[in-house]
Amino acid sequence: MMNRFFRLLTRTGLAAAAGLWLVLPAQAVVEIDVNRGTVEPLPIAITDFLSEDGLGKQVSEVIAADLARSGLFRPIDSAAFIQQIDNPDQSPRFQDWTAIDAQALVTGRIVPDGGRLRAEFRLWDTYGQSQIIGEQFFTTPENWRRVAHIIADTIYKALTGEEGYFDTRVVFVDESGPEDKRIKRLAIMDQDGANLRYLTKGGQIVLTPRFSPNRQEVTYMSYADGQPRVYLLQLETGQRELIGNIPGMSFAPRFSPDGSKVVMSIGRQDGNSDVFTMDLSSRTMQRLTDTNAIDTSPSYSPEAGQIVFTSDRGGPSQIYKMNADGSGQTRISFGNGSYSTPVWSPRGDLIAFTKQTGSEFAIGVMKPDGSGERILTSGYLVEGPTWAPNGRVIMFFREEAGGGPKLRSIDLTGRNEQAIPTPNFASDPAWSPRLD
Amino acid sequence: MRRLIELSRNPAMIALVGALALTGCASKKNVPNSPADLGLNGAGSAQPGTSQDFTVNVGDRIFFDTNSSVIRADAQQTLAKQAQWLGQYPNYSITVEGHADERGTREFNIGLGARRAAAARDFLVSRGVSSNRIGTVSYGKERPVAVCDDISCWSQNRRAVTVLK
């Protein structure tokens, strides 16, 4: 079912939609420059979509919440609205919207259509007095949130020029029970915390789930057979598989950008760890590092030519970079403290990391050559960055002294940190790629 | 019905995008955890040769400095006693569990726990315990024995625990 859904949306939906955007004239007056250091959120009026029930209002609320959480938009309180939209096909009275300083306006309706829902929406440039986008989506009723996220992505892209990241999901580790008897379950949810579903039952420790590029699979580490070992999980069927007959422990898995390989750490007899890849079709392994050190947390560059990883071969753990065949290993982090969990941005321009200095942890970014280090947030424990597919937002987990871990997101300005709602404690988030 | 129709900016014209439900379910076996750490329950007169004897009278665990897998002098004494005891009771095999404190990141700590377990194993082997009696496993920072947020706790969690089998 999910396969079919993904294929459909990939081939028919978003790919074609991208074509649509290309032909739109880029003449909108209203736009947001996400590259500026400080961004004043754009005031936007998101009216309740017309519907025979409460669903239209719910769709609008999901869109508004997505856009507000990005920090780039400020949805205007509907109490300030002057015009009541009763026919979304007609041009709005633009002066009623500029009067409350709504620079953009969203209108729409939800209509039952033969057992399905038809969602129509329009994005208006109020000062330019024109429609920026008008689109229509069909969906099954239970899938209404997904359509709201797709609409939010469409608005985000139209006004920022960047791809949106709202129609995405997060796989993470749900943590319940006392700290010394913690139950850990893999869970998956929408990026806003909705539609949570558990993927494992909590009988063994599971850690560090990561999506495959087609979002169909998750690779993760589990103690299912006593040792830390890397597994593959098919999201559609729930089928679970040990990644290979590897002696000793394997951990810190991550897919290659084309999904053909998993790169991971494998424990040595002497207690140290090296980085290997496993080709998933031939199940052959290739050694990439060979040192008397802990070499771990490998992450591919988006074009797959290079891999960043951490190693304590030179003292405290630092970030290293190598070619995808293991050649040319060079250290790129040189700041005070220790560095771990490097993750290459899907845009290729930055590497996110966890940094430990004294008693504090921080999440930061640096350029792939190690220059331009910037700390985005810090605390008693912050760990495990993962990138939104547009490379503008990072999710991680934060734990206060005496508390438990919870998921957070932060944008690259470091000014917009948001809590991601989860029912229990939560750690090790991995943001899904976008479908395209 | 799932065609996407290319349209203009005219309000009456709109693009069509189809979408289907997103469902699926996971089903898998429930595999129990391996045995938990042996507790230090302070029982006075343990039967010689029992796991309680080992835990109470020998000491089942050693501790490490921050980020280190060096066997300290106090740990060498404990491991020497463990080796002696294991020589006396050759029917036991053991698993050495390596642990890290919470002041490190998850994946690195898996590596660090493995290094500590291997260091303890190698010391036991150097004191005459056959390597084929010894298995190792790293729990990283996943199994803290002391739960609080200060240095005394962290030092108790940086440990290698010898579990009799």
Coordinates of C-alpha atoms in Angstrom, one line a residue:
Chain A
M1 CA 0.0 0.0 0.0
M2 CA 2.7 2.4 1.0
N3 CA 4.8 1.4 -1.9
R4 CA 2.0 2.2 -4.3
F5 CA 1.4 5.5 -2.6
F6 CA 5.0 6.6 -2.7
R7 CA 5.4 5.6 -6.4
L8 CA 2.2 7.4 -7.2
L9 CA 3.2 10.6 -5.5
T10 CA 6.7 10.4 -6.8
R11 CA 5.9 9.8 -10.4
T12 CA 2.6 11.6 -10.7
G13 CA 2.4 14.1 -8.0
L14 CA 5.4 16.0 -6.8
A15 CA 7.5 15.6 -9.9
A16 CA 4.8 17.0 -12.1
A17 CA 4.1 19.7 -9.5
A18 CA 7.7 20.8 -9.7
G19 CA 7.2 21.3 -13.4
L20 CA 4.2 23.5 -12.6
W21 CA 6.2 25.7 -10.4
L22 CA 8.8 26.3 -13.0
V23 CA 6.4 27.9 -15.4
L24 CA 5.0 30.3 -12.8
P25 CA 6.3 33.7 -13.4
A26 CA 8.5 34.8 -10.5
Q27 CA 6.9 38.2 -10.2
A28 CA 5.4 38.0 -6.8
V29 CA 5.9 41.1 -4.7
V30 CA 5.9 39.1 -1.5
E31 CA 8.9 36.9 -0.8
I32 CA 11.1 35.8 2.0
D33 CA 14.9 35.7 1.8
V34 CA 15.9 32.8 4.0
N35 CA 19.5 33.6 3.7
R36 CA 19.3 36.7 5.8
G37 CA 20.6 36.5 9.3
T38 CA 17.5 37.7 10.9
V39 CA 14.2 37.1 9.2
E40 CA 11.2 39.1 10.2
P41 CA 8.4 36.5 10.0
L42 CA 6.0 37.2 7.0
P43 CA 2.5 38.1 8.2
I44 CA 0.2 35.7 6.4
A45 CA -3.6 35.2 6.7
I46 CA -4.6 31.6 6.5
T47 CA -8.4 31.5 6.3
D48 CA -10.4 28.4 7.3
F49 CA -10.9 26.3 4.3
L50 CA -14.6 26.0 3.5
S51 CA -16.1 22.6 4.2
E52 CA -19.4 21.0 5.2
D53 CA -17.8 19.9 8.5
G54 CA -14.9 21.0 10.6
L55 CA -12.3 19.5 8.4
G56 CA -11.6 22.7 6.5
K57 CA -10.7 24.5 9.7
Q58 CA -8.5 21.6 10.7
V59 CA -6.6 21.7 7.4
S60 CA -6.0 25.4 7.8
E61 CA -4.7 24.9 11.4
V62 CA -2.2 22.3 10.2
I63 CA -1.0 24.6 7.5
A64 CA -0.7 27.6 9.9
A65 CA 1.1 25.5 12.5
D66 CA 3.7 24.3 9.9
L67 CA 4.4 27.8 8.6
A68 CA 4.6 29.3 12.1
R69 CA 7.0 26.6 13.3
S70 CA 9.4 27.4 10.5
G71 CA 9.9 30.8 12.0
L72 CA 9.6 32.5 8.6
F73 CA 5.8 33.1 8.8
R74 CA 3.5 34.8 11.3
P75 CA -0.1 33.6 10.8
I76 CA -2.4 36.4 11.7
D77 CA -5.1 35.8 14.3
S78 CA -8.4 35.2 12.5
A79 CA -10.1 37.6 14.9
A80 CA -8.4 40.4 12.9
F81 CA -9.8 39.3 9.6
I82 CA -12.2 41.8 7.9
Q83 CA -13.4 39.8 4.9
Q84 CA -15.2 36.6 5.4
I85 CA -14.2 34.3 2.5
D86 CA -17.3 32.5 1.3
N87 CA -16.3 31.9 -2.3
P88 CA -12.6 30.9 -2.7
D89 CA -12.9 31.0 -6.5
Q90 CA -13.3 34.8 -6.4
S91 CA -10.6 37.3 -6.0
P92 CA -10.5 38.5 -2.4
R93 CA -10.9 42.2 -1.5
F94 CA -7.2 42.8 -1.3
Q95 CA -7.6 46.0 0.6
D96 CA -9.3 44.1 3.5
W97 CA -6.1 42.0 3.8
T98 CA -3.5 44.7 3.3
A99 CA -5.4 46.7 6.0
I100 CA -4.4 44.1 8.6
D101 CA -0.9 43.8 7.0
A102 CA -1.5 40.3 5.7
Q103 CA 1.2 40.2 2.9
A104 CA 0.0 36.8 1.7
L105 CA -3.5 35.2 1.9
V106 CA -4.4 31.5 1.8
T107 CA -8.0 30.5 0.8
G108 CA -9.4 27.1 0.0
R109 CA -12.1 24.5 0.4
I110 CA -12.5 20.8 1.1
V111 CA -15.2 19.0 -0.9
P112 CA -16.3 15.4 -0.7
D113 CA -15.7 13.8 -4.1
G114 CA -16.9 10.2 -4.5
G115 CA -15.5 8.8 -1.3
R116 CA -12.5 11.0 -1.5
L117 CA -11.7 14.5 -0.6
R118 CA -10.9 17.3 -3.0
A119 CA -8.7 20.0 -1.4
E120 CA -8.4 23.2 -3.4
F121 CA -6.3 26.1 -2.3
R122 CA -5.1 29.5 -3.5
L123 CA -2.2 31.6 -2.4
W124 CA -2.7 35.4 -3.0
D125 CA -0.2 38.2 -3.1
T126 CA -2.3 40.9 -1.3
Y127 CA -0.1 43.9 -2.2
G128 CA 0.5 42.6 -5.7
Q129 CA -3.2 41.9 -6.0
S130 CA -2.7 38.6 -7.8
Q131 CA -2.9 34.9 -7.3
I132 CA 0.5 33.3 -6.8
I133 CA -0.6 29.6 -6.9
G134 CA -3.9 27.7 -7.3
E135 CA -3.8 23.9 -6.9
Q136 CA -6.1 21.0 -6.2
F137 CA -5.4 17.7 -4.5
F138 CA -7.4 14.5 -4.1
T139 CA -7.0 12.3 -1.1
T140 CA -8.7 9.8 1.1
P141 CA -10.3 11.3 4.1
E142 CA -7.9 9.8 6.6
N143 CA -5.0 11.3 4.7
W144 CA -6.1 14.9 5.2
R145 CA -3.1 16.0 7.3
R146 CA -0.7 14.9 4.5
V147 CA -2.5 17.2 2.0
A148 CA -2.3 20.1 4.5
H149 CA 1.4 19.5 4.8
I150 CA 1.8 19.4 1.0
I151 CA -0.1 22.7 0.8
A152 CA 2.2 24.2 3.4
D153 CA 5.2 23.0 1.4
T154 CA 3.8 24.7 -1.7
I155 CA 3.3 28.0 0.1
Y156 CA 6.7 27.8 1.7
K157 CA 8.4 27.2 -1.7
A158 CA 6.4 29.9 -3.5
L159 CA 7.3 32.5 -0.9
T160 CA 10.9 31.5 0.0
G161 CA 12.2 29.8 -3.2
E162 CA 13.3 26.9 -1.0
E163 CA 11.8 23.4 -1.0
G164 CA 9.5 22.9 2.0
Y165 CA 10.0 20.1 4.5
F166 CA 6.5 19.7 6.1
D167 CA 5.4 16.6 4.1
T168 CA 8.1 14.5 5.8
R169 CA 8.3 12.1 8.7
V170 CA 10.6 11.4 11.5
V171 CA 11.7 8.0 12.8
F172 CA 13.1 8.1 16.4
V173 CA 13.5 6.2 19.6
D174 CA 10.6 6.4 22.1
E175 CA 11.8 6.1 25.6
S176 CA 9.6 5.1 28.5
G177 CA 10.2 3.7 32.0
P178 CA 12.9 4.7 34.6
E179 CA 16.4 5.6 33.4
D180 CA 18.1 2.5 34.6
K181 CA 15.3 0.2 33.1
R182 CA 14.5 2.3 30.0
I183 CA 12.3 0.8 27.4
K184 CA 13.2 1.9 23.9
R185 CA 11.0 1.5 20.9
L186 CA 11.4 2.6 17.3
A187 CA 8.6 4.9 16.3
I188 CA 7.6 6.9 13.3
M189 CA 5.5 10.0 13.0
D190 CA 4.9 13.1 10.9
Q191 CA 7.4 15.9 11.3
D192 CA 4.8 17.7 13.5
G193 CA 4.3 14.8 15.8
A194 CA 1.0 13.5 14.4
N195 CA 0.2 10.0 13.3
L196 CA 2.7 8.3 15.6
R197 CA 3.2 4.5 15.1
Y198 CA 5.5 2.1 16.9
L199 CA 7.8 -0.1 14.8
T200 CA 9.2 -2.3 17.6
K201 CA 7.8 -3.6 20.8
G202 CA 10.4 -2.6 23.4
G203 CA 11.7 -6.1 24.2
Q204 CA 15.3 -5.0 23.4
I205 CA 17.3 -1.8 23.2
V206 CA 17.1 -0.2 19.8
L207 CA 19.1 2.9 18.7
T208 CA 20.0 5.2 15.9
P209 CA 17.3 4.6 13.2
R210 CA 18.0 6.2 9.8
F211 CA 15.8 6.3 6.7
S212 CA 16.8 4.9 3.3
P213 CA 16.6 7.5 0.5
N214 CA 13.3 6.1 -0.7
R215 CA 11.8 6.2 2.8
Q216 CA 10.8 2.5 2.5
E217 CA 13.4 1.2 4.9
V218 CA 15.1 2.1 8.2
T219 CA 18.5 0.9 9.3
Y220 CA 19.1 0.8 13.0
M221 CA 21.0 -0.9 15.8
S222 CA 19.5 -3.4 18.1
Y223 CA 20.5 -5.7 20.9
A224 CA 18.0 -8.3 19.7
D225 CA 20.6 -11.1 19.8
G226 CA 22.7 -9.8 22.7
Q227 CA 25.3 -7.9 20.7
P228 CA 24.8 -4.4 19.1
R229 CA 24.0 -5.3 15.5
V230 CA 22.8 -3.4 12.5
Y231 CA 19.3 -4.3 11.2
L232 CA 17.1 -3.4 8.2
L233 CA 13.4 -2.8 8.8
Q234 CA 10.9 -2.7 5.9
L235 CA 8.4 0.0 6.9
E236 CA 5.6 -1.4 4.8
T237 CA 5.7 -5.0 6.0
G238 CA 7.4 -4.6 9.3
Q239 CA 9.9 -7.3 8.2
R240 CA 13.2 -7.1 10.0
E241 CA 16.5 -8.5 8.9
L242 CA 20.1 -8.7 10.3
I243 CA 22.2 -6.8 7.8
G244 CA 24.8 -9.5 7.5
N245 CA 26.7 -12.2 9.2
I246 CA 29.2 -9.9 10.8
P247 CA 31.3 -11.3 13.7
G248 CA 31.3 -9.0 16.8
M249 CA 29.3 -5.8 17.0
S250 CA 28.1 -3.5 14.3
F251 CA 26.6 0.0 15.0
A252 CA 26.2 3.6 13.7
P253 CA 24.6 2.6 10.4
R254 CA 23.6 5.1 7.7
F255 CA 22.5 4.6 4.1
S256 CA 24.5 5.8 1.1
P257 CA 22.7 8.5 -0.9
D258 CA 21.5 6.0 -3.5
G259 CA 20.5 3.4 -0.9
S260 CA 22.7 0.7 -2.3
K261 CA 25.0 0.5 0.7
V262 CA 25.0 0.9 4.4
V263 CA 28.1 2.5 6.0
M264 CA 28.7 1.6 9.7
S265 CA 31.1 0.8 12.4
I266 CA 32.3 -2.7 13.1
G267 CA 34.0 -3.7 16.4
R268 CA 37.5 -5.1 16.3
Q269 CA 38.8 -7.9 18.5
D270 CA 41.1 -5.3 20.2
G271 CA 38.0 -3.3 21.3
N272 CA 38.4 -0.5 18.7
S273 CA 36.0 0.2 15.8
D274 CA 36.5 0.7 12.1
V275 CA 34.2 2.0 9.3
F276 CA 33.0 -0.4 6.7
T277 CA 30.4 -0.4 3.9
M278 CA 28.1 -3.2 3.1
D279 CA 26.7 -3.5 -0.4
L280 CA 23.1 -4.5 0.1
S281 CA 22.6 -6.4 -3.1
S282 CA 25.8 -8.5 -3.0
R283 CA 26.2 -8.3 0.8
T284 CA 29.9 -7.8 0.4
M285 CA 31.8 -5.6 2.8
Q286 CA 34.5 -3.1 2.2
R287 CA 36.8 -1.8 4.9
L288 CA 37.3 2.0 4.9
T289 CA 39.3 2.6 8.0
D290 CA 41.9 0.6 9.9
T291 CA 43.2 2.3 13.1
N292 CA 43.6 1.6 16.7
A293 CA 40.9 4.1 17.5
I294 CA 37.1 4.4 17.7
D295 CA 36.1 5.3 14.1
T296 CA 32.4 5.8 14.0
S297 CA 29.3 7.9 13.0
P298 CA 30.0 7.8 9.2
S299 CA 27.8 10.0 7.0
Y300 CA 28.0 10.3 3.2
S301 CA 28.1 13.6 1.3
P302 CA 25.0 13.9 -0.8
E303 CA 26.8 13.2 -4.0
A304 CA 28.3 10.1 -2.3
G305 CA 31.9 11.0 -3.1
Q306 CA 33.0 11.6 0.5
I307 CA 32.3 10.4 4.0
V308 CA 32.6 12.3 7.3
F309 CA 33.1 10.4 10.5
T310 CA 34.5 10.7 14.0
S311 CA 37.7 9.2 15.4
D312 CA 39.7 9.5 18.6
R313 CA 42.9 8.5 16.8
G314 CA 44.5 11.8 17.6
G315 CA 43.2 12.2 21.2
P316 CA 39.7 13.5 22.0
S317 CA 37.1 12.5 19.3
Q318 CA 37.3 14.8 16.2
I319 CA 35.6 14.9 12.8
Y320 CA 37.5 13.4 9.8
K321 CA 36.7 13.3 6.2
M322 CA 37.7 10.7 3.6
N323 CA 36.9 9.7 0.1
A324 CA 34.2 7.1 -0.2
D325 CA 36.8 4.3 -0.8
G326 CA 38.5 5.2 2.5
S327 CA 41.4 7.1 0.9
G328 CA 42.5 10.6 1.9
Q329 CA 41.5 10.6 5.6
T330 CA 42.0 14.1 7.0
R331 CA 40.9 15.8 10.2
I332 CA 38.6 18.8 9.7
S333 CA 37.6 19.8 13.2
F334 CA 40.2 21.7 15.3
G335 CA 38.2 23.5 18.0
N336 CA 38.4 23.0 21.7
G337 CA 36.6 20.0 23.1
S338 CA 35.5 16.9 21.3
Y339 CA 33.2 16.4 18.3
S340 CA 30.9 13.6 17.3
T341 CA 27.9 12.6 15.2
P342 CA 28.8 14.5 12.0
V343 CA 25.9 14.6 9.5
W344 CA 26.3 15.9 6.0
S345 CA 23.6 18.3 4.9
P346 CA 21.4 17.1 2.0
R347 CA 22.5 20.4 0.3
G348 CA 26.1 19.5 0.7
D349 CA 27.1 22.9 2.1
L350 CA 27.4 22.1 5.8
I351 CA 28.1 19.4 8.3
A352 CA 26.1 19.3 11.5
F353 CA 27.7 17.9 14.6
T354 CA 27.6 17.4 18.4
K355 CA 30.3 19.2 20.3
Q356 CA 31.3 18.6 23.9
T357 CA 33.2 21.3 25.8
G358 CA 33.8 20.9 29.5
S359 CA 30.4 20.1 31.0
E360 CA 28.3 21.4 28.1
F361 CA 27.1 19.9 24.9
A362 CA 26.3 21.9 21.7
I363 CA 24.8 21.3 18.2
G364 CA 26.7 23.2 15.5
V365 CA 27.5 23.3 11.8
M366 CA 30.7 23.8 9.9
K367 CA 31.6 23.8 6.2
P368 CA 32.9 20.5 4.8
D369 CA 36.5 21.8 5.0
G370 CA 36.0 22.4 8.7
S371 CA 35.9 26.2 8.5
G372 CA 33.1 28.5 9.5
E373 CA 32.1 26.6 12.7
R374 CA 28.9 28.0 14.2
I375 CA 27.2 26.7 17.4
L376 CA 23.4 26.8 17.0
T377 CA 22.3 25.7 20.5
S378 CA 23.8 24.2 23.6
G379 CA 22.8 22.7 27.0
Y380 CA 23.4 19.9 29.6
L381 CA 22.9 17.4 26.8
V382 CA 22.1 18.1 23.2
E383 CA 22.9 15.4 20.7
G384 CA 22.3 13.7 17.4
P385 CA 21.5 16.3 14.7
T386 CA 19.5 15.3 11.6
W387 CA 18.7 17.5 8.7
A388 CA 15.4 18.5 7.2
P389 CA 15.5 17.5 3.5
N390 CA 15.9 21.2 2.5
G391 CA 19.0 21.6 4.6
R392 CA 17.6 24.6 6.5
V393 CA 16.4 23.0 9.8
I394 CA 18.0 20.5 12.1
M395 CA 16.2 18.2 14.6
F396 CA 18.1 16.8 17.6
F397 CA 17.4 15.7 21.2
R398 CA 17.8 17.7 24.3
E399 CA 17.9 16.5 27.9
E400 CA 18.1 18.7 31.0
A401 CA 20.0 17.5 34.1
G402 CA 17.7 15.1 35.9
G403 CA 15.2 14.9 33.1
G404 CA 14.7 12.8 30.0
P405 CA 15.4 13.4 26.3
K406 CA 12.9 15.3 24.1
L407 CA 13.0 16.1 20.4
R408 CA 13.7 19.7 19.3
S409 CA 14.2 21.5 16.0
I410 CA 16.3 24.5 15.3
D411 CA 16.9 26.5 12.1
L412 CA 20.3 27.5 10.8
T413 CA 20.0 31.0 12.3
G414 CA 20.0 29.3 15.7
R415 CA 17.1 31.6 16.8
N416 CA 14.1 29.4 16.2
E417 CA 14.2 26.4 18.5
Q418 CA 11.0 24.4 18.7
A419 CA 9.8 21.4 20.8
I420 CA 8.6 18.5 18.7
P421 CA 5.7 16.9 20.6
T422 CA 6.1 13.2 21.5
P423 CA 4.1 11.2 24.0
N424 CA 7.1 9.9 26.0
F425 CA 10.8 10.8 26.1
A426 CA 12.3 10.6 22.7
S427 CA 15.8 10.5 21.2
D428 CA 17.8 9.7 18.1
P429 CA 15.5 11.4 15.5
A430 CA 16.1 10.9 11.8
W431 CA 14.3 13.2 9.4
S432 CA 13.0 11.5 6.3
P433 CA 14.1 12.6 2.8
R434 CA 11.5 14.4 0.7
L435 CA 9.8 12.5 -2.1
D436 CA 10.9 13.9 -5.5
Chain B
M1 CA -8.0 10.8 -12.3
R2 CA -4.4 11.0 -11.2
R3 CA -3.2 13.2 -14.0
L4 CA -1.7 16.5 -13.0
I5 CA -3.0 19.2 -15.2
E6 CA -0.8 22.1 -16.0
L7 CA -2.7 25.3 -15.4
S8 CA -2.3 29.0 -15.4
R9 CA -2.7 31.6 -12.7
N10 CA -6.4 31.9 -13.6
P11 CA -8.3 31.2 -10.4
A12 CA -10.7 28.9 -12.1
M13 CA -7.9 26.6 -13.2
I14 CA -6.2 24.3 -10.8
A15 CA -3.7 21.5 -10.8
L16 CA -4.6 18.0 -9.8
V17 CA -2.5 15.8 -7.6
G18 CA -3.6 12.4 -6.5
A19 CA -2.7 11.0 -3.2
L20 CA -3.6 7.7 -1.5
A21 CA -3.6 6.6 2.1
L22 CA -0.5 5.9 4.0
T23 CA -0.8 2.8 6.1
G24 CA 1.2 -0.2 7.2
C25 CA 1.9 -2.0 10.3
A26 CA 4.9 -3.6 12.0
S27 CA 4.9 -7.0 13.5
K28 CA 7.9 -8.6 14.9
K29 CA 9.2 -10.9 17.6
N30 CA 9.6 -9.7 21.1
V31 CA 13.1 -10.7 22.2
P32 CA 13.9 -10.2 25.8
N33 CA 16.9 -8.3 27.0
S34 CA 20.0 -10.1 28.2
P35 CA 20.4 -10.4 31.9
A36 CA 20.6 -7.2 33.9
D37 CA 23.6 -6.3 36.0
L38 CA 24.0 -8.3 39.1
G39 CA 23.0 -6.2 42.1
L40 CA 25.3 -5.5 45.0
N41 CA 22.9 -6.6 47.7
G42 CA 25.5 -6.9 50.5
A43 CA 24.7 -10.5 51.6
G44 CA 27.2 -11.4 54.2
S45 CA 28.1 -15.1 53.9
A46 CA 27.9 -16.1 50.3
Q47 CA 28.5 -19.8 49.4
P48 CA 32.0 -20.1 47.9
G49 CA 31.9 -20.6 44.2
T50 CA 28.5 -18.9 43.7
S51 CA 27.8 -15.8 41.7
Q52 CA 27.0 -14.1 45.0
D53 CA 30.4 -15.0 46.3
F54 CA 32.0 -13.6 43.1
T55 CA 30.0 -10.4 43.3
V56 CA 30.4 -9.7 47.1
N57 CA 33.8 -11.2 47.9
V58 CA 35.7 -10.6 44.7
G59 CA 34.0 -7.7 43.1
D60 CA 32.3 -8.0 39.7
R61 CA 33.1 -4.6 38.4
I62 CA 35.9 -2.1 37.8
F63 CA 35.7 1.6 37.1
F64 CA 37.4 3.9 34.5
D65 CA 38.5 7.5 34.2
T66 CA 36.6 9.8 31.8
N67 CA 37.0 8.7 28.2
S68 CA 39.6 6.2 29.2
S69 CA 39.9 2.4 28.9
V70 CA 43.1 2.2 30.9
I71 CA 42.9 -0.3 33.7
R72 CA 43.6 1.7 36.9
A73 CA 45.6 0.3 39.8
D74 CA 42.4 -0.3 41.9
A75 CA 40.8 -2.1 38.9
Q76 CA 43.9 -4.2 38.4
Q77 CA 43.5 -5.5 42.0
T78 CA 39.9 -6.4 41.3
L79 CA 40.6 -8.1 38.1
A80 CA 43.5 -10.1 39.6
K81 CA 41.1 -11.4 42.2
Q82 CA 38.5 -12.2 39.5
A83 CA 41.2 -14.1 37.6
Q84 CA 42.2 -16.0 40.7
W85 CA 38.5 -16.9 41.5
L86 CA 37.9 -18.0 37.9
G87 CA 41.0 -20.2 38.1
Q88 CA 39.5 -21.7 41.2
Y89 CA 36.1 -22.3 39.5
P90 CA 36.9 -23.3 35.9
N91 CA 33.3 -24.2 35.0
Y92 CA 32.2 -20.6 34.7
S93 CA 32.5 -18.7 31.5
I94 CA 32.0 -14.9 31.6
T95 CA 30.7 -12.0 29.7
V96 CA 32.5 -8.7 30.3
E97 CA 30.1 -5.8 29.8
G98 CA 31.6 -2.5 28.9
H99 CA 29.7 0.7 29.9
A100 CA 30.1 4.4 29.4
D101 CA 28.7 7.4 31.4
E102 CA 26.1 9.7 29.9
R103 CA 28.5 12.5 29.2
G104 CA 29.3 11.3 25.7
T105 CA 27.3 10.7 22.5
R106 CA 25.6 7.5 21.8
E107 CA 27.6 5.9 19.0
F108 CA 31.0 6.9 20.4
N109 CA 30.0 5.5 23.8
I110 CA 29.2 2.1 22.2
G111 CA 32.7 2.2 20.9
L112 CA 34.1 3.3 24.3
G113 CA 32.2 0.5 26.1
A114 CA 33.7 -2.1 23.7
R115 CA 37.2 -0.8 24.3
R116 CA 36.7 -1.0 28.1
A117 CA 35.3 -4.5 27.9
A118 CA 38.3 -5.6 25.7
A119 CA 40.8 -4.0 28.1
A120 CA 39.3 -5.9 31.1
R121 CA 39.2 -9.1 29.0
D122 CA 42.8 -8.7 28.0
F123 CA 43.9 -8.1 31.6
L124 CA 42.0 -11.3 32.7
V125 CA 43.7 -13.2 29.9
S126 CA 47.1 -11.9 31.0
R127 CA 46.3 -13.3 34.4
G128 CA 45.7 -16.8 33.1
V129 CA 42.0 -16.8 32.2
S130 CA 41.5 -18.6 28.9
S131 CA 40.2 -16.2 26.2
N132 CA 37.7 -18.7 25.1
R133 CA 35.9 -18.5 28.4
I134 CA 35.4 -14.7 27.9
G135 CA 32.9 -12.9 25.8
T136 CA 32.4 -9.1 25.6
V137 CA 29.5 -6.8 24.9
S138 CA 29.3 -3.0 25.0
Y139 CA 26.2 -1.2 26.3
G140 CA 27.5 2.3 25.7
K141 CA 25.5 4.6 27.8
E142 CA 22.4 2.5 27.6
R143 CA 22.5 0.8 31.0
P144 CA 23.4 3.3 33.7
V145 CA 23.6 1.7 37.1
A146 CA 23.6 5.0 38.9
V147 CA 21.0 7.5 37.9
C148 CA 21.7 11.1 38.9
D149 CA 23.4 14.0 37.3
D150 CA 26.7 14.6 39.1
I151 CA 30.3 13.4 38.9
S152 CA 29.9 10.6 41.5
C153 CA 27.2 9.0 39.4
W154 CA 29.0 9.3 36.1
S155 CA 32.1 7.6 37.7
Q156 CA 30.0 4.6 38.8
N157 CA 28.6 4.2 35.3
R158 CA 32.1 4.2 33.6
R159 CA 32.5 0.5 34.3
A160 CA 33.2 -3.0 33.1
V161 CA 31.1 -5.7 34.8
T162 CA 32.1 -9.3 34.7
V163 CA 28.9 -11.5 34.5
L164 CA 29.2 -15.2 35.2
K165 CA 27.5 -17.6 32.8

